[in-house]
Amino acid sequence: AEGRPDDVYVAGYADRTPGYEREFVFRGVTFYANELAVVVDGALVPIEKQASANATVHREWLLFELREDWQVGDQRHPAGSLLVTRFDDYLAGRRELHALFTPTERASLSGWAGTRNQLLVNVLDNVRNVVYAATPSPAVAAAGSKRSRLASSVSIMGLPTKTTRSPLMATDRPK
């Protein structure tokens, strides 16, 4: 992820969150293709991903926003998905990706934000924004967990109080 003269953009940045201190180098190869690397023991370690996918790290989580379909092992993730995995597990070679959001005919990812304990997923659903809060389950939050569930529950914010949705799993998509 070292910059080259013909790159669109190159940046280095650091995460100083206690317990998650890391340094990164981002390389914008083109407007839609990029690379991300983390500094480990003084060396740049590339984060393997599609060139068109945006990768972001938040605390222990590595997130991918997909612009194209992505086949990882036997899992196919469609364009427009938001995937998450544990950062350290991914760097160690484990490719257990969880879909926090998968697009539908009427729902697309508008964005996401991380808090100390949750990942907030903003979905544009039938031309209105709905925010889902994914909270990691204790089993997934534990180091080395192999569980396929990312969240123990997902709260829905901003919906009318007469809505009667039960708590969703993070892998469920808005209906």
PDB file of C-alpha atoms in Angstrom:
ATOM      1  CA  ALA A   1       0.000   0.000   0.000  1.00  0.00           C
ATOM      2  CA  GLU A   2       2.891   2.365  -0.609  1.00  0.00           C
ATOM      3  CA  GLY A   3       1.882   5.362  -2.666  1.00  0.00           C
ATOM      4  CA  ARG A   4       2.796   5.793  -6.315  1.00  0.00           C
ATOM      5  CA  PRO A   5       2.965   9.005  -8.379  1.00  0.00           C
ATOM      6  CA  ASP A   6      -0.146   8.098 -10.414  1.00  0.00           C
ATOM      7  CA  ASP A   7      -2.339   7.372  -7.358  1.00  0.00           C
ATOM      8  CA  VAL A   8      -5.458   9.442  -6.844  1.00  0.00           C
ATOM      9  CA  TYR A   9      -4.895   9.677  -3.097  1.00  0.00           C
ATOM     10  CA  VAL A  10      -2.558   8.351  -0.409  1.00  0.00           C
ATOM     11  CA  ALA A  11      -2.933   8.857   3.333  1.00  0.00           C
ATOM     12  CA  GLY A  12      -1.566   7.532   6.570  1.00  0.00           C
ATOM     13  CA  TYR A  13      -3.597   7.611   9.746  1.00  0.00           C
ATOM     14  CA  ALA A  14      -3.518   6.254  13.266  1.00  0.00           C
ATOM     15  CA  ASP A  15      -6.160   4.866  15.587  1.00  0.00           C
ATOM     16  CA  ARG A  16      -5.279   5.913  19.148  1.00  0.00           C
ATOM     17  CA  THR A  17      -8.278   4.241  20.810  1.00  0.00           C
ATOM     18  CA  PRO A  18      -6.898   2.561  23.978  1.00  0.00           C
ATOM     19  CA  GLY A  19      -6.527  -1.158  23.328  1.00  0.00           C
ATOM     20  CA  TYR A  20      -6.869  -0.715  19.550  1.00  0.00           C
ATOM     21  CA  GLU A  21      -3.800   1.376  18.726  1.00  0.00           C
ATOM     22  CA  ARG A  22      -2.893   0.843  15.064  1.00  0.00           C
ATOM     23  CA  GLU A  23      -1.419   2.730  12.128  1.00  0.00           C
ATOM     24  CA  PHE A  24      -2.762   2.446   8.574  1.00  0.00           C
ATOM     25  CA  VAL A  25      -1.854   3.451   5.052  1.00  0.00           C
ATOM     26  CA  PHE A  26      -4.664   4.007   2.545  1.00  0.00           C
ATOM     27  CA  ARG A  27      -3.919   4.105  -1.172  1.00  0.00           C
ATOM     28  CA  GLY A  28      -6.515   5.317  -3.683  1.00  0.00           C
ATOM     29  CA  VAL A  29      -5.372   3.641  -6.894  1.00  0.00           C
ATOM     30  CA  THR A  30      -8.314   5.061  -8.868  1.00  0.00           C
ATOM     31  CA  PHE A  31     -11.534   6.735  -7.823  1.00  0.00           C
ATOM     32  CA  TYR A  32     -13.159   3.294  -7.290  1.00  0.00           C
ATOM     33  CA  ALA A  33     -10.164   1.087  -6.423  1.00  0.00           C
ATOM     34  CA  ASN A  34      -8.146   1.262  -3.229  1.00  0.00           C
ATOM     35  CA  GLU A  35      -5.835  -0.603  -0.899  1.00  0.00           C
ATOM     36  CA  LEU A  36      -5.525  -0.575   2.871  1.00  0.00           C
ATOM     37  CA  ALA A  37      -2.537  -1.754   4.903  1.00  0.00           C
ATOM     38  CA  VAL A  38      -1.832  -1.861   8.619  1.00  0.00           C
ATOM     39  CA  VAL A  39       1.611  -1.370  10.148  1.00  0.00           C
ATOM     40  CA  VAL A  40       2.678  -4.497  12.046  1.00  0.00           C
ATOM     41  CA  ASP A  41       6.145  -4.558  13.640  1.00  0.00           C
ATOM     42  CA  GLY A  42       7.249  -1.726  11.350  1.00  0.00           C
ATOM     43  CA  ALA A  43       6.106  -3.426   8.129  1.00  0.00           C
ATOM     44  CA  LEU A  44       3.059  -2.721   5.971  1.00  0.00           C
ATOM     45  CA  VAL A  45       0.660  -5.676   5.953  1.00  0.00           C
ATOM     46  CA  PRO A  46      -2.003  -5.410   3.216  1.00  0.00           C
ATOM     47  CA  ILE A  47      -5.598  -6.169   4.134  1.00  0.00           C
ATOM     48  CA  GLU A  48      -6.787  -8.637   1.484  1.00  0.00           C
ATOM     49  CA  LYS A  49      -9.946  -7.460  -0.214  1.00  0.00           C
ATOM     50  CA  GLN A  50     -11.482  -6.613  -3.546  1.00  0.00           C
ATOM     51  CA  ALA A  51      -9.898  -3.511  -5.040  1.00  0.00           C
ATOM     52  CA  SER A  52     -13.335  -1.869  -5.277  1.00  0.00           C
ATOM     53  CA  ALA A  53     -14.421  -2.645  -1.693  1.00  0.00           C
ATOM     54  CA  ASN A  54     -13.989  -0.008   0.990  1.00  0.00           C
ATOM     55  CA  ALA A  55     -12.380  -1.431   4.127  1.00  0.00           C
ATOM     56  CA  THR A  56     -12.617   0.370   7.461  1.00  0.00           C
ATOM     57  CA  VAL A  57     -11.480  -0.617  10.933  1.00  0.00           C
ATOM     58  CA  HIS A  58     -13.464   0.298  14.040  1.00  0.00           C
ATOM     59  CA  ARG A  59     -12.140  -0.979  17.367  1.00  0.00           C
ATOM     60  CA  GLU A  60     -11.982  -4.802  17.000  1.00  0.00           C
ATOM     61  CA  TRP A  61     -14.050  -4.822  13.803  1.00  0.00           C
ATOM     62  CA  LEU A  62     -13.034  -4.793  10.147  1.00  0.00           C
ATOM     63  CA  LEU A  63     -15.857  -3.692   7.849  1.00  0.00           C
ATOM     64  CA  PHE A  64     -16.187  -3.981   4.079  1.00  0.00           C
ATOM     65  CA  GLU A  65     -18.603  -1.971   1.941  1.00  0.00           C
ATOM     66  CA  LEU A  66     -18.970  -3.817  -1.366  1.00  0.00           C
ATOM     67  CA  ARG A  67     -19.309  -2.162  -4.772  1.00  0.00           C
ATOM     68  CA  GLU A  68     -19.192  -5.531  -6.567  1.00  0.00           C
ATOM     69  CA  ASP A  69     -20.171  -9.095  -5.689  1.00  0.00           C
ATOM     70  CA  TRP A  70     -17.446 -10.817  -3.659  1.00  0.00           C
ATOM     71  CA  GLN A  71     -16.894 -14.558  -3.402  1.00  0.00           C
ATOM     72  CA  VAL A  72     -15.057 -15.493  -0.180  1.00  0.00           C
ATOM     73  CA  GLY A  73     -14.622 -19.236   0.176  1.00  0.00           C
ATOM     74  CA  ASP A  74     -18.064 -20.740  -0.386  1.00  0.00           C
ATOM     75  CA  GLN A  75     -19.899 -17.505   0.493  1.00  0.00           C
ATOM     76  CA  ARG A  76     -21.049 -15.040  -2.160  1.00  0.00           C
ATOM     77  CA  HIS A  77     -21.745 -11.517  -0.933  1.00  0.00           C
ATOM     78  CA  PRO A  78     -23.697  -9.221  -3.299  1.00  0.00           C
ATOM     79  CA  ALA A  79     -22.688  -5.701  -4.241  1.00  0.00           C
ATOM     80  CA  GLY A  80     -24.095  -3.160  -1.787  1.00  0.00           C
ATOM     81  CA  SER A  81     -23.518  -5.395   1.254  1.00  0.00           C
ATOM     82  CA  LEU A  82     -21.876  -4.329   4.504  1.00  0.00           C
ATOM     83  CA  LEU A  83     -19.698  -7.121   5.897  1.00  0.00           C
ATOM     84  CA  VAL A  84     -17.969  -7.316   9.259  1.00  0.00           C
ATOM     85  CA  THR A  85     -15.406  -9.578  10.886  1.00  0.00           C
ATOM     86  CA  ARG A  86     -12.974  -9.414  13.773  1.00  0.00           C
ATOM     87  CA  PHE A  87      -9.896  -7.490  12.626  1.00  0.00           C
ATOM     88  CA  ASP A  88      -7.313  -9.726  14.333  1.00  0.00           C
ATOM     89  CA  ASP A  89      -8.967 -12.909  13.052  1.00  0.00           C
ATOM     90  CA  TYR A  90      -8.973 -11.575   9.487  1.00  0.00           C
ATOM     91  CA  LEU A  91      -5.289 -10.613   9.668  1.00  0.00           C
ATOM     92  CA  ALA A  92      -4.572 -14.124  10.973  1.00  0.00           C
ATOM     93  CA  GLY A  93      -6.152 -15.577   7.804  1.00  0.00           C
ATOM     94  CA  ARG A  94      -9.646 -16.444   9.029  1.00  0.00           C
ATOM     95  CA  ARG A  95     -12.305 -15.320   6.546  1.00  0.00           C
ATOM     96  CA  GLU A  96     -15.493 -15.539   8.596  1.00  0.00           C
ATOM     97  CA  LEU A  97     -17.449 -12.578   7.244  1.00  0.00           C
ATOM     98  CA  HIS A  98     -20.876 -11.610   8.588  1.00  0.00           C
ATOM     99  CA  ALA A  99     -23.385  -9.584   6.577  1.00  0.00           C
ATOM    100  CA  LEU A 100     -24.614  -6.656   8.661  1.00  0.00           C
ATOM    101  CA  PHE A 101     -26.611  -5.540   5.648  1.00  0.00           C
ATOM    102  CA  THR A 102     -27.525  -7.125   2.315  1.00  0.00           C
ATOM    103  CA  PRO A 103     -29.388  -4.975  -0.228  1.00  0.00           C
ATOM    104  CA  THR A 104     -32.876  -5.728  -1.481  1.00  0.00           C
ATOM    105  CA  GLU A 105     -34.971  -4.353  -4.349  1.00  0.00           C
ATOM    106  CA  ARG A 106     -36.001  -1.406  -2.194  1.00  0.00           C
ATOM    107  CA  ALA A 107     -33.271  -1.143   0.467  1.00  0.00           C
ATOM    108  CA  SER A 108     -29.696   0.080   0.107  1.00  0.00           C
ATOM    109  CA  LEU A 109     -26.907   0.931   2.509  1.00  0.00           C
ATOM    110  CA  SER A 110     -26.770   4.640   3.260  1.00  0.00           C
ATOM    111  CA  GLY A 111     -23.849   4.400   5.678  1.00  0.00           C
ATOM    112  CA  TRP A 112     -22.704   3.200   9.055  1.00  0.00           C
ATOM    113  CA  ALA A 113     -21.083   4.549  12.198  1.00  0.00           C
ATOM    114  CA  GLY A 114     -19.370   2.928  15.117  1.00  0.00           C
ATOM    115  CA  THR A 115     -19.862   3.667  18.784  1.00  0.00           C
ATOM    116  CA  ARG A 116     -18.010   2.168  21.712  1.00  0.00           C
ATOM    117  CA  ASN A 117     -20.374  -0.826  21.924  1.00  0.00           C
ATOM    118  CA  GLN A 118     -22.399  -0.887  18.704  1.00  0.00           C
ATOM    119  CA  LEU A 119     -22.280  -0.534  14.953  1.00  0.00           C
ATOM    120  CA  LEU A 120     -25.075   1.697  13.662  1.00  0.00           C
ATOM    121  CA  VAL A 121     -26.233   0.768  10.165  1.00  0.00           C
ATOM    122  CA  ASN A 122     -28.182   3.417   8.232  1.00  0.00           C
ATOM    123  CA  VAL A 123     -30.407   1.837   5.563  1.00  0.00           C
ATOM    124  CA  LEU A 124     -32.370   3.700   2.917  1.00  0.00           C
ATOM    125  CA  ASP A 125     -35.523   1.555   2.862  1.00  0.00           C
ATOM    126  CA  ASN A 126     -38.213   2.525   0.367  1.00  0.00           C
ATOM    127  CA  VAL A 127     -36.924   6.117   0.318  1.00  0.00           C
ATOM    128  CA  ARG A 128     -36.736   6.534   4.100  1.00  0.00           C
ATOM    129  CA  ASN A 129     -33.828   6.106   6.440  1.00  0.00           C
ATOM    130  CA  VAL A 130     -33.915   3.440   9.135  1.00  0.00           C
ATOM    131  CA  VAL A 131     -31.036   2.983  11.588  1.00  0.00           C
ATOM    132  CA  TYR A 132     -30.228  -0.446  13.026  1.00  0.00           C
ATOM    133  CA  ALA A 133     -27.880  -0.869  15.992  1.00  0.00           C
ATOM    134  CA  ALA A 134     -25.884  -4.113  15.933  1.00  0.00           C
ATOM    135  CA  THR A 135     -24.553  -5.177  19.320  1.00  0.00           C
ATOM    136  CA  PRO A 136     -21.944  -7.959  19.338  1.00  0.00           C
ATOM    137  CA  SER A 137     -23.025 -11.012  21.297  1.00  0.00           C
ATOM    138  CA  PRO A 138     -20.736 -12.090  24.165  1.00  0.00           C
ATOM    139  CA  ALA A 139     -19.751 -15.227  22.226  1.00  0.00           C
ATOM    140  CA  VAL A 140     -18.678 -13.240  19.183  1.00  0.00           C
ATOM    141  CA  ALA A 141     -16.967 -10.588  21.274  1.00  0.00           C
ATOM    142  CA  ALA A 142     -14.869 -13.298  22.930  1.00  0.00           C
ATOM    143  CA  ALA A 143     -11.517 -13.798  21.251  1.00  0.00           C
ATOM    144  CA  GLY A 144     -11.392 -16.734  18.871  1.00  0.00           C
ATOM    145  CA  SER A 145     -15.127 -17.241  18.661  1.00  0.00           C
ATOM    146  CA  LYS A 146     -16.305 -19.374  15.732  1.00  0.00           C
ATOM    147  CA  ARG A 147     -19.987 -18.526  16.123  1.00  0.00           C
ATOM    148  CA  SER A 148     -21.697 -17.367  12.971  1.00  0.00           C
ATOM    149  CA  ARG A 149     -23.942 -14.825  14.695  1.00  0.00           C
ATOM    150  CA  LEU A 150     -22.553 -11.344  14.964  1.00  0.00           C
ATOM    151  CA  ALA A 151     -25.209  -9.758  17.100  1.00  0.00           C
ATOM    152  CA  SER A 152     -27.338 -10.838  19.992  1.00  0.00           C
ATOM    153  CA  SER A 153     -29.951  -8.299  18.960  1.00  0.00           C
ATOM    154  CA  VAL A 154     -30.537  -5.361  16.702  1.00  0.00           C
ATOM    155  CA  SER A 155     -32.543  -2.419  17.939  1.00  0.00           C
ATOM    156  CA  ILE A 156     -34.517  -0.288  15.534  1.00  0.00           C
ATOM    157  CA  MET A 157     -34.409   3.462  16.055  1.00  0.00           C
ATOM    158  CA  GLY A 158     -36.535   6.066  14.360  1.00  0.00           C
ATOM    159  CA  LEU A 159     -39.525   3.833  13.607  1.00  0.00           C
ATOM    160  CA  PRO A 160     -43.015   4.829  14.740  1.00  0.00           C
ATOM    161  CA  THR A 161     -43.947   3.378  18.138  1.00  0.00           C
ATOM    162  CA  LYS A 162     -46.840   1.410  16.607  1.00  0.00           C
ATOM    163  CA  THR A 163     -44.316  -0.716  14.685  1.00  0.00           C
ATOM    164  CA  THR A 164     -44.277  -4.236  16.050  1.00  0.00           C
ATOM    165  CA  ARG A 165     -40.953  -5.640  14.881  1.00  0.00           C
ATOM    166  CA  SER A 166     -39.232  -8.123  17.089  1.00  0.00           C
ATOM    167  CA  PRO A 167     -35.475  -7.814  17.634  1.00  0.00           C
ATOM    168  CA  LEU A 168     -33.587  -8.813  14.500  1.00  0.00           C
ATOM    169  CA  MET A 169     -30.331 -10.620  14.006  1.00  0.00           C
ATOM    170  CA  ALA A 170     -27.648  -8.509  12.350  1.00  0.00           C
ATOM    171  CA  THR A 171     -27.709 -10.877   9.382  1.00  0.00           C
ATOM    172  CA  ASP A 172     -31.414 -10.192   8.806  1.00  0.00           C
ATOM    173  CA  ARG A 173     -32.134  -7.513   6.279  1.00  0.00           C
ATOM    174  CA  PRO A 174     -34.875  -4.934   6.601  1.00  0.00           C
ATOM    175  CA  LYS A 175     -38.253  -6.184   5.393  1.00  0.00           C
TER     176      LYS A 175
END
